[in-house]
Coordinates of C-alpha atoms in Angstrom, one line a residue:
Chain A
X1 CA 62.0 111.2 83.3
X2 CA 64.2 108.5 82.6
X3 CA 65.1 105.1 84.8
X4 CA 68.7 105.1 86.8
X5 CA 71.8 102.7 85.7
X6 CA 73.3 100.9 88.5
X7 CA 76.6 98.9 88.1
X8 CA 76.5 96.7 90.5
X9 CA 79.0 94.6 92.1
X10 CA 77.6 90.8 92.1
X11 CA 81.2 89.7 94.3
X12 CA 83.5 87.2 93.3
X13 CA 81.4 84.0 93.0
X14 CA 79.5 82.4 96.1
X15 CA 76.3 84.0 95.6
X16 CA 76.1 84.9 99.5
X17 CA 79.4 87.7 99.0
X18 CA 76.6 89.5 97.4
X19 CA 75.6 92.8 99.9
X20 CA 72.6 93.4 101.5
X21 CA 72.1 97.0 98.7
X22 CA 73.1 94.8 95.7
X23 CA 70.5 92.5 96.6
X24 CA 67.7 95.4 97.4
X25 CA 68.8 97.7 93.7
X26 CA 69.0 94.1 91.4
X27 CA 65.4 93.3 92.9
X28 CA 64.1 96.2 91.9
X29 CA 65.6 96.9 88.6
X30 CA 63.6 96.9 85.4
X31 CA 66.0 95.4 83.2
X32 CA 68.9 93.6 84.4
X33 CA 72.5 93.7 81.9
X34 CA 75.1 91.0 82.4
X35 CA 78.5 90.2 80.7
X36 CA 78.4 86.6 78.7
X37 CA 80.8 84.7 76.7
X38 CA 79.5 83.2 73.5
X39 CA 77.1 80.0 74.3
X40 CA 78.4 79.9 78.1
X41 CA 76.5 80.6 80.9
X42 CA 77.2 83.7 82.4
X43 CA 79.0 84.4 85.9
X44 CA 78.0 86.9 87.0
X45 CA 74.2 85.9 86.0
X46 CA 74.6 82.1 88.0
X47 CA 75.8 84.4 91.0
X48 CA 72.3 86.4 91.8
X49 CA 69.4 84.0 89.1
X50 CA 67.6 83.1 91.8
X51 CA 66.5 86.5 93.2
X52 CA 65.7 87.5 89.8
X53 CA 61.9 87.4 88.5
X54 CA 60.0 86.5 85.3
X55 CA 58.9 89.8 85.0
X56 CA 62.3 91.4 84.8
X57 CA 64.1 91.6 81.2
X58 CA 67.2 89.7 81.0
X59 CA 69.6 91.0 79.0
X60 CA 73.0 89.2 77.7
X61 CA 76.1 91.2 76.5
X62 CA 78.0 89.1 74.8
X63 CA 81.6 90.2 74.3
X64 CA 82.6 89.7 70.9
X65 CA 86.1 87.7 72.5
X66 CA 87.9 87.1 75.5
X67 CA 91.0 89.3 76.5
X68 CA 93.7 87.0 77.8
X69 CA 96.3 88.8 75.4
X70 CA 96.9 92.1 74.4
X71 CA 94.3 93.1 71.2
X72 CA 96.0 94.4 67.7
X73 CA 94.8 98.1 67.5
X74 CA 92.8 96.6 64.2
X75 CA 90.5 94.8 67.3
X76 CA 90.2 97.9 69.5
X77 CA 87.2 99.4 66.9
X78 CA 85.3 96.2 67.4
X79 CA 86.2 96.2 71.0
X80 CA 84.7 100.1 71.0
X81 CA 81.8 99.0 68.8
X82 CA 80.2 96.5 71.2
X83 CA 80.1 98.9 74.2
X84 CA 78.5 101.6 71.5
X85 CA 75.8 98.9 71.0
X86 CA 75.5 98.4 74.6
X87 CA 75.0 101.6 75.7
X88 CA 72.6 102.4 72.8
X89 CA 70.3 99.4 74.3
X90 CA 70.7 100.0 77.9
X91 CA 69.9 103.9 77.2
X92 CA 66.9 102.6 75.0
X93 CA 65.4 101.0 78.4
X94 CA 66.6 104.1 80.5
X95 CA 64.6 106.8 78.1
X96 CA 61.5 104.8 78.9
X97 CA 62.4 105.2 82.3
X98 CA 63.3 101.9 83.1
X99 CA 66.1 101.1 85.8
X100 CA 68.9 98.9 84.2
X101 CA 71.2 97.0 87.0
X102 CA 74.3 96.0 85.0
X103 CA 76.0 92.9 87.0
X104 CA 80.1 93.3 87.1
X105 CA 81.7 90.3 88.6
X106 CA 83.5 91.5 91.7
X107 CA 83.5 95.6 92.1
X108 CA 82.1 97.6 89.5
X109 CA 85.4 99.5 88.8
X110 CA 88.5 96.9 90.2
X111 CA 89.1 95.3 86.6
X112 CA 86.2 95.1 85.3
X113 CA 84.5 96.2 81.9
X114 CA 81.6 98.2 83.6
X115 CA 83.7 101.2 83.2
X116 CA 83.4 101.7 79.6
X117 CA 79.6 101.4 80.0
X118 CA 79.8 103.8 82.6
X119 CA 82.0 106.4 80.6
X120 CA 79.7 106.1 77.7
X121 CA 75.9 106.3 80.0
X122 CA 76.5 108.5 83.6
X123 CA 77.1 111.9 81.9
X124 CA 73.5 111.1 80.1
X125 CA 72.0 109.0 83.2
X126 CA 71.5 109.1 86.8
X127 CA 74.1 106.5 87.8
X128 CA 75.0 104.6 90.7
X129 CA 78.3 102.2 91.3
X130 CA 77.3 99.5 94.1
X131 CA 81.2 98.3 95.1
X132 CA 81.4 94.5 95.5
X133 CA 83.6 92.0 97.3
X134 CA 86.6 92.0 94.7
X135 CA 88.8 88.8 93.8
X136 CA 91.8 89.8 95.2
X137 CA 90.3 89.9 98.7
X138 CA 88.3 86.7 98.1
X139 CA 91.5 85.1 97.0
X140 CA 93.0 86.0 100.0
X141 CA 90.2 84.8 102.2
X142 CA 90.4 81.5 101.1
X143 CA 94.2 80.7 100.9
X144 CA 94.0 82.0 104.2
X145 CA 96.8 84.5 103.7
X146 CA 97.2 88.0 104.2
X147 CA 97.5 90.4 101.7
X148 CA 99.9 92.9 103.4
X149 CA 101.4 93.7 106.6
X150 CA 102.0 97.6 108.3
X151 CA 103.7 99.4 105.9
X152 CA 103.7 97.3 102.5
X153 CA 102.2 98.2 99.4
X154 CA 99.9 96.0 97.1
X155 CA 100.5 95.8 93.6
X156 CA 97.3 94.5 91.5
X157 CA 97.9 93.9 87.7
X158 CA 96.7 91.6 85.0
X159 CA 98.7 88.5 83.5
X160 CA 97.9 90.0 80.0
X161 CA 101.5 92.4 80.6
X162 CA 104.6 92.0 78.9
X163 CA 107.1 90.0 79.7
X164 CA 109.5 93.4 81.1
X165 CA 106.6 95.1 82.5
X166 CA 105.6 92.1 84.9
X167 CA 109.4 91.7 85.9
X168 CA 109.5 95.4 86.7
X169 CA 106.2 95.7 88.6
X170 CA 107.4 92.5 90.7
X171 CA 110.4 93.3 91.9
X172 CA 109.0 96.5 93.2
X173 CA 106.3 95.1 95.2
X174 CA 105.9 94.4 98.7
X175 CA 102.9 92.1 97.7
X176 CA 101.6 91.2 94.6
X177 CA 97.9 89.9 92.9
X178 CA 98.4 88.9 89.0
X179 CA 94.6 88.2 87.9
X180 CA 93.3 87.0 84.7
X181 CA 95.6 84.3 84.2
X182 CA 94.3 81.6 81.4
X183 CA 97.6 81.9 78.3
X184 CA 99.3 84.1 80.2
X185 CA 100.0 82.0 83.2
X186 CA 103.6 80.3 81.5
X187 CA 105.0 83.5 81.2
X188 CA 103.9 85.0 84.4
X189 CA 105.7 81.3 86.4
X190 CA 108.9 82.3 83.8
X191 CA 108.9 85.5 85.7
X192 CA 108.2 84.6 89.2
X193 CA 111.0 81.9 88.9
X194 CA 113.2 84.3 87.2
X195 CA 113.2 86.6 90.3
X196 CA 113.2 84.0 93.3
X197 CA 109.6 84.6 93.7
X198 CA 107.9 81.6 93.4
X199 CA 108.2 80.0 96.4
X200 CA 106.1 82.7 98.0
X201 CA 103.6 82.0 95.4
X202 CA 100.2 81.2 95.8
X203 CA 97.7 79.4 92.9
X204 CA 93.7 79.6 93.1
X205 CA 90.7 79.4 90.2
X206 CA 87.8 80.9 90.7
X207 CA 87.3 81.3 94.3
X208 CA 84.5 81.1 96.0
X209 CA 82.3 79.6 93.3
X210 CA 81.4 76.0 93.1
X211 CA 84.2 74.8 91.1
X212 CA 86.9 76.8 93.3
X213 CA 90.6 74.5 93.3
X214 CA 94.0 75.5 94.8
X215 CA 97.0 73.9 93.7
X216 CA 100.3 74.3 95.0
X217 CA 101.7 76.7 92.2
X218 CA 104.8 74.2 91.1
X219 CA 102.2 71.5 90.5
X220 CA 100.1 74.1 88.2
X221 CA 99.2 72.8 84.5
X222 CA 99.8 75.7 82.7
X223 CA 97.6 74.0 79.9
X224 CA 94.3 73.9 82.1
X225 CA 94.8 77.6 83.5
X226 CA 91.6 79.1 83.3
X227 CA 90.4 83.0 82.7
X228 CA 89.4 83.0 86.1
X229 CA 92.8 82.0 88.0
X230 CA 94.8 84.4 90.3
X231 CA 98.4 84.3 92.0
X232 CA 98.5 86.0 95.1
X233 CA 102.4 87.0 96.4
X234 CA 101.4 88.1 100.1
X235 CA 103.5 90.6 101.9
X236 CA 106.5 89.2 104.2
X237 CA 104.8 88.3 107.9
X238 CA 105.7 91.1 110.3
X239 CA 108.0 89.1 113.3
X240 CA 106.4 91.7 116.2
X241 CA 102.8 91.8 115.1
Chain B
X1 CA 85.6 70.8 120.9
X2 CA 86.4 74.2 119.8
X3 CA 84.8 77.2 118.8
X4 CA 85.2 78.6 115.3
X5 CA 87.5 81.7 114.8
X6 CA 85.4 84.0 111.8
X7 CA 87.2 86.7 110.4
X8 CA 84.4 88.9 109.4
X9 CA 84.6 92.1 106.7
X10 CA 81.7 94.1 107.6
X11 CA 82.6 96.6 104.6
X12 CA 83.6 100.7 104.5
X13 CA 80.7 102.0 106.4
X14 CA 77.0 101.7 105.1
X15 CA 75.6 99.1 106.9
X16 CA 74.0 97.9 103.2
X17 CA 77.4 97.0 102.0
X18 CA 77.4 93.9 104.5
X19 CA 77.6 90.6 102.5
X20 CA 74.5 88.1 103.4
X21 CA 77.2 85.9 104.5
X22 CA 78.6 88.1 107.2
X23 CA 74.9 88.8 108.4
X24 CA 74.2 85.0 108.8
X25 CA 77.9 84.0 110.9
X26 CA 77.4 87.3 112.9
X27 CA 73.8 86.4 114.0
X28 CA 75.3 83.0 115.1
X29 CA 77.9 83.5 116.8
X30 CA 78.6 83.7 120.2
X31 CA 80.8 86.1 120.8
X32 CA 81.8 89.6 119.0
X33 CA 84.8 91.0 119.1
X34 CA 85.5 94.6 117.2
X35 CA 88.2 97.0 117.1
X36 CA 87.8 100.2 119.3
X37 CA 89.7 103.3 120.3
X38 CA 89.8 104.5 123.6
X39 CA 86.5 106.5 124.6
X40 CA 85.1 106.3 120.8
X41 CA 82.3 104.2 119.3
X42 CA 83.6 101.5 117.2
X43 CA 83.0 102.1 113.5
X44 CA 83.1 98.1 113.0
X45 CA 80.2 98.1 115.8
X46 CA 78.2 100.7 114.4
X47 CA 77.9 98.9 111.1
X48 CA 76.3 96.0 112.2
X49 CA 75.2 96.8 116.0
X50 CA 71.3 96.2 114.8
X51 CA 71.9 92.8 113.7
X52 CA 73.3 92.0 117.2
X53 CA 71.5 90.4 120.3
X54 CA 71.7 90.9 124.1
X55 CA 72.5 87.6 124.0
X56 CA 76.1 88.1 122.1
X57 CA 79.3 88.6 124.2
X58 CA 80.4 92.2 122.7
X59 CA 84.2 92.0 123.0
X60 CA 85.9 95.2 123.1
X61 CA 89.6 95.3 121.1
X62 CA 90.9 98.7 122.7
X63 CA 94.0 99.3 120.6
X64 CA 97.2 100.9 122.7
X65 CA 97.5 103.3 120.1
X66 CA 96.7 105.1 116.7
X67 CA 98.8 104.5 114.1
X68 CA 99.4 106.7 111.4
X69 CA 102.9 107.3 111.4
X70 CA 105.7 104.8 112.2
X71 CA 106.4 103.7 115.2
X72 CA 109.4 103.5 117.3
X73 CA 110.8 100.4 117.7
X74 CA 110.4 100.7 121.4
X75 CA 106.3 100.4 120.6
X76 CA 106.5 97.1 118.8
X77 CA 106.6 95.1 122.0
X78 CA 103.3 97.1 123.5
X79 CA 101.4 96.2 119.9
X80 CA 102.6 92.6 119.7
X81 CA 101.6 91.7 124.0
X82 CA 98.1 94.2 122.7
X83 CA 97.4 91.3 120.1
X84 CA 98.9 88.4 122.5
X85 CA 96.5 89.4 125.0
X86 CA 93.5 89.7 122.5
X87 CA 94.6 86.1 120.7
X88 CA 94.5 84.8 124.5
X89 CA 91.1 86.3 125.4
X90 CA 89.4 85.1 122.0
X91 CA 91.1 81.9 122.6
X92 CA 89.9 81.3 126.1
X93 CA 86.3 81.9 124.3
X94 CA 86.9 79.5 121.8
X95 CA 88.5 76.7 124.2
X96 CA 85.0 76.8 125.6
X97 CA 83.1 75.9 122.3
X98 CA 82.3 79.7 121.3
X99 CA 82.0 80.9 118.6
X100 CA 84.0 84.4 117.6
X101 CA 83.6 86.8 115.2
X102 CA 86.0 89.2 114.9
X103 CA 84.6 92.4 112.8
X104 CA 87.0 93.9 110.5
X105 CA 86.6 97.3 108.3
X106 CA 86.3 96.7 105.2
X107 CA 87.9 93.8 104.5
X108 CA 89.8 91.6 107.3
X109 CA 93.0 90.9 104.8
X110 CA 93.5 94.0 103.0
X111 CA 95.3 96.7 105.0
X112 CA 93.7 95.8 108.4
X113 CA 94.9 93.9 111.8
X114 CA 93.0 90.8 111.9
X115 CA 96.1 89.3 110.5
X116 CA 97.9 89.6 113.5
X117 CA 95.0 88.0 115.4
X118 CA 94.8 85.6 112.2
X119 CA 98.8 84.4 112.5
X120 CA 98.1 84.0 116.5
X121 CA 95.4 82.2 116.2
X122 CA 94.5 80.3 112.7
X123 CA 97.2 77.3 113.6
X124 CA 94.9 76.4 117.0
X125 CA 91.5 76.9 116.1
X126 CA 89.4 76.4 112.9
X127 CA 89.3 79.4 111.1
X128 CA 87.5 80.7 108.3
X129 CA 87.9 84.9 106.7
X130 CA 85.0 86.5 105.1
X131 CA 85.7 88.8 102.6
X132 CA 84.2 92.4 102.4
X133 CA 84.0 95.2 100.2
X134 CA 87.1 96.8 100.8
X135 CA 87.7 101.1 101.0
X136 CA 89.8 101.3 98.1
X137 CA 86.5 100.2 95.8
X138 CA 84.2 101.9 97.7
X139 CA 85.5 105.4 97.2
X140 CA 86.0 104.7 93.8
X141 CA 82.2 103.8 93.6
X142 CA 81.7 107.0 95.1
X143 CA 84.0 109.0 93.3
X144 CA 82.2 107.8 89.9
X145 CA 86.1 107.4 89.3
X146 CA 86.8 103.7 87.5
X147 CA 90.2 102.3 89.0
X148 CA 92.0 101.1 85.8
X149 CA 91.9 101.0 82.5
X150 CA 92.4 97.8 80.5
X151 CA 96.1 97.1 80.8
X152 CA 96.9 99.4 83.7
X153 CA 98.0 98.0 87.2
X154 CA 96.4 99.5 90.5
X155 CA 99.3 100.2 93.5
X156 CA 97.6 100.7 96.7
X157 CA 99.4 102.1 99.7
X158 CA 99.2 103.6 102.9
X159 CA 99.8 107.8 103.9
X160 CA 102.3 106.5 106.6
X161 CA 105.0 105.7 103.8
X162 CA 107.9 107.8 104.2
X163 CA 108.5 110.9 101.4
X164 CA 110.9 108.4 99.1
X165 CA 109.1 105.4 98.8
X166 CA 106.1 107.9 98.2
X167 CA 107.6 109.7 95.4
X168 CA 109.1 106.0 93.7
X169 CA 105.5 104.4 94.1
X170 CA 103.6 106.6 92.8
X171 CA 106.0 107.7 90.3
X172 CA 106.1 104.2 88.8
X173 CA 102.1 103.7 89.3
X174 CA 99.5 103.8 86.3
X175 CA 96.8 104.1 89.1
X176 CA 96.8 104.2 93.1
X177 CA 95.1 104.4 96.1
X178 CA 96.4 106.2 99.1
X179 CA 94.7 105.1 102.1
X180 CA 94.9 106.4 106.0
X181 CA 95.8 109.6 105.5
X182 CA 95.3 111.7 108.9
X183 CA 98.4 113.3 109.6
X184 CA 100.0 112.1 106.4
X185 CA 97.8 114.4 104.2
X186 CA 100.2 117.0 103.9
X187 CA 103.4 115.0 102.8
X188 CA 101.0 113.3 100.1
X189 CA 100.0 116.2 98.7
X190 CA 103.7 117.8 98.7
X191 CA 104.9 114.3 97.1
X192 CA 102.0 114.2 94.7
X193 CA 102.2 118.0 93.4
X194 CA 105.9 117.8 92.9
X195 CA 105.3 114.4 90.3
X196 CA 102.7 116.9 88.8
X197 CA 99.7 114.5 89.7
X198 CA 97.8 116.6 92.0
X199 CA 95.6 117.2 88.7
X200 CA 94.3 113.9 88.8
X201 CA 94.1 113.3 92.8
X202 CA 90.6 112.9 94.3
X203 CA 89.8 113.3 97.9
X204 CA 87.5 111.6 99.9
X205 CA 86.5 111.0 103.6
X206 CA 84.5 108.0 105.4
X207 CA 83.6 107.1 102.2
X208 CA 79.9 105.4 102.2
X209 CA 79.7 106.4 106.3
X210 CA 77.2 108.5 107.6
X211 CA 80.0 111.6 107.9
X212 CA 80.8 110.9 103.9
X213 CA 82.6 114.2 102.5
X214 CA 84.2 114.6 99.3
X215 CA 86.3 117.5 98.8
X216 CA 88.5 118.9 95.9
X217 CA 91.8 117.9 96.4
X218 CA 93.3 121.6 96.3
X219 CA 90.8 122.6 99.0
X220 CA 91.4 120.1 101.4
X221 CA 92.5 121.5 105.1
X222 CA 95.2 119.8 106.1
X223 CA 94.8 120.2 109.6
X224 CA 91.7 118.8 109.4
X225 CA 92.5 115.4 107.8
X226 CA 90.7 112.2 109.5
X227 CA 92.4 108.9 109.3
X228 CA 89.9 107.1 107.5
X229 CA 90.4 109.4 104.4
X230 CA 91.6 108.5 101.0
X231 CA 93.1 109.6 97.7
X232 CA 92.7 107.6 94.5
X233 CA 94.6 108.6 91.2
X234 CA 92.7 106.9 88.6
X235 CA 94.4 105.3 86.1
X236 CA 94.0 107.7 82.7
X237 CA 90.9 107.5 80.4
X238 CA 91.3 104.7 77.5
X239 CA 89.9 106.5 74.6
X240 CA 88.9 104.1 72.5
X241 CA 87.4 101.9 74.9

């Protein structure tokens, strides 16, 4: 016998985007995993505390750094060496047949890090993905603009891509998210300017939690961007819908 | 005094994948309104009919027609009076201090119709969207299949696309989704065997609904393909994550 992982999807921010089975599994999870930067307080953790109990173990993974810019290949062992740890702990609570919940900010699988926890525990594990409300969507929400109309096609990257890459991917979209925008945010504005885009441009940080701001995207600091920013490039209105 | 216009997500199926704050605005509003075809149960309805009271107006959108493949121009005008029509019903509820909630699969921005209701009606009447769990990370959650991979970008897309846009999309895509498939299936599986990715194509349907099936991709009947079906390419495996 040995407990079940659950990755589960804790929704962008405002802890009532959590769903009614996220909120069931976390209650009744042993242990309960959650990603933290060094001496901050986590996310994903503020987003569901106060449904959690004493009694159930609280346990931190703290990311040895952030990943606003591509890693040298010398990082990529260190990178690979956290998740080992992690998996090694969480299993060490699933062999005494303890359920671990695993919090992802957002979905489970839509940019997120659960995955490499995932690889590394669900061939050894009974595992179970709870999707969440994802960022993209909750971005949308709250600029009030939708994401794509009839036929177009959505186009979801990070701002971590290369300069060509991010011109390439834009110009082929009908509609555009570009997350995870903190350093990267200057060059992803270069582009968007570059290619007549940026008038369709939309600016948020972290919506849906308490300190949620939109900013018309011209008046953006590209200083002050934080991890946790998005640009949205909705689709073209349809004139007959 | 107006009503409130609520665009609600009500998520892929399970009724446990409702956020708590769609369940909260749904039990208070006044009026429900939910996408229907003709002589079949609403799948929006279904999710959440047990929250619902006698007391709630249940508001019937009958859509004119399916759509899974284009649409003669001719049909444009019969879509856009459909959604004049339903913006002038919901408005009349709202001009009397109602409030609506409009139930959306999924989620009400991403790949849906609110938005037409949305454009119609947002500029007259307060308005506030709800995000949901959208399809795209629910089958993935099902699938045990994470989306992307550190630096890979996710395309997401629609079966209706013709055979050329196909082919370039997913050509230039490190991962995709491919949703409404119904009569599509077969031109998506023709498009996506000749780039050599059938490999790596997985097949779900009602993903998270009662009727969930998941099928190879290579076995799937394609005569027998519903509309609320989906293929994800994953993006590939990062090996030293």
């Amino acid at each position: 016998m040995t407990g079940k992982l659950y990755g589960i999807g804790v929704g962008p921010g405002d802890p009532e985007l959590l769903t009614l089975k996220a909120l069931r599994l976390l209650k009744q999870s042993h242990v309960v995993a959650y990603p933290a930067a060094k001496k901050r307080k986590s996310n994903a953790l503020t987003i569901v505390e106060h449904h959690l109990t004493d009694a159930q173990v609280r346990l931190p993974m703290i990311y040895p750094f952030t990943i606003e810019k591509p890693l040298p290949d010398l990082y990529e062992t260190a990178l690979s060496d956290f998740y080992d740890g992690m998996a090694a702990e969480i299993g060490g609570h699933l062999d005494q047949d303890r359920d671990v919940a695993v919090l992802c900010e957002g979905d489970p699988f839509f940019f997120g890090s659960f995955m490499y926890l995932f690889d590394r525990l669900s061939p050894h594990y009974p595992t179970e993905v709870v999707p969440g409300v994802n960022s993209v969507v909750a971005c949308a929400a709250v600029l009030g603009a939708p994401l794509v109309y009839r036929y177009q096609t959505l186009t979801v990257m990070g701002g971590v891509l290369g300069e060509d890459e991010l011109r390439r991917r834009l110009q082929a979209a009908d509609a555009a998210a570009i997350m995870k925008l903190g350093s990267n945010f200057a060059k992803v504005k270069r582009v968007l300017t570059e290619l007549g885009l940026a008038d369709r441009a939309l600016y948020i940080e972290r919506a849906t939690m308490a300190e949620q701001k939109v900013l018309p995207f011209a008046e953006v600091d590209e200083t002050k961007v934080p991890y946790f920013a998005m640009v949205l490039l909705p689709g073209k209105k349809w004139a007959s819908g």
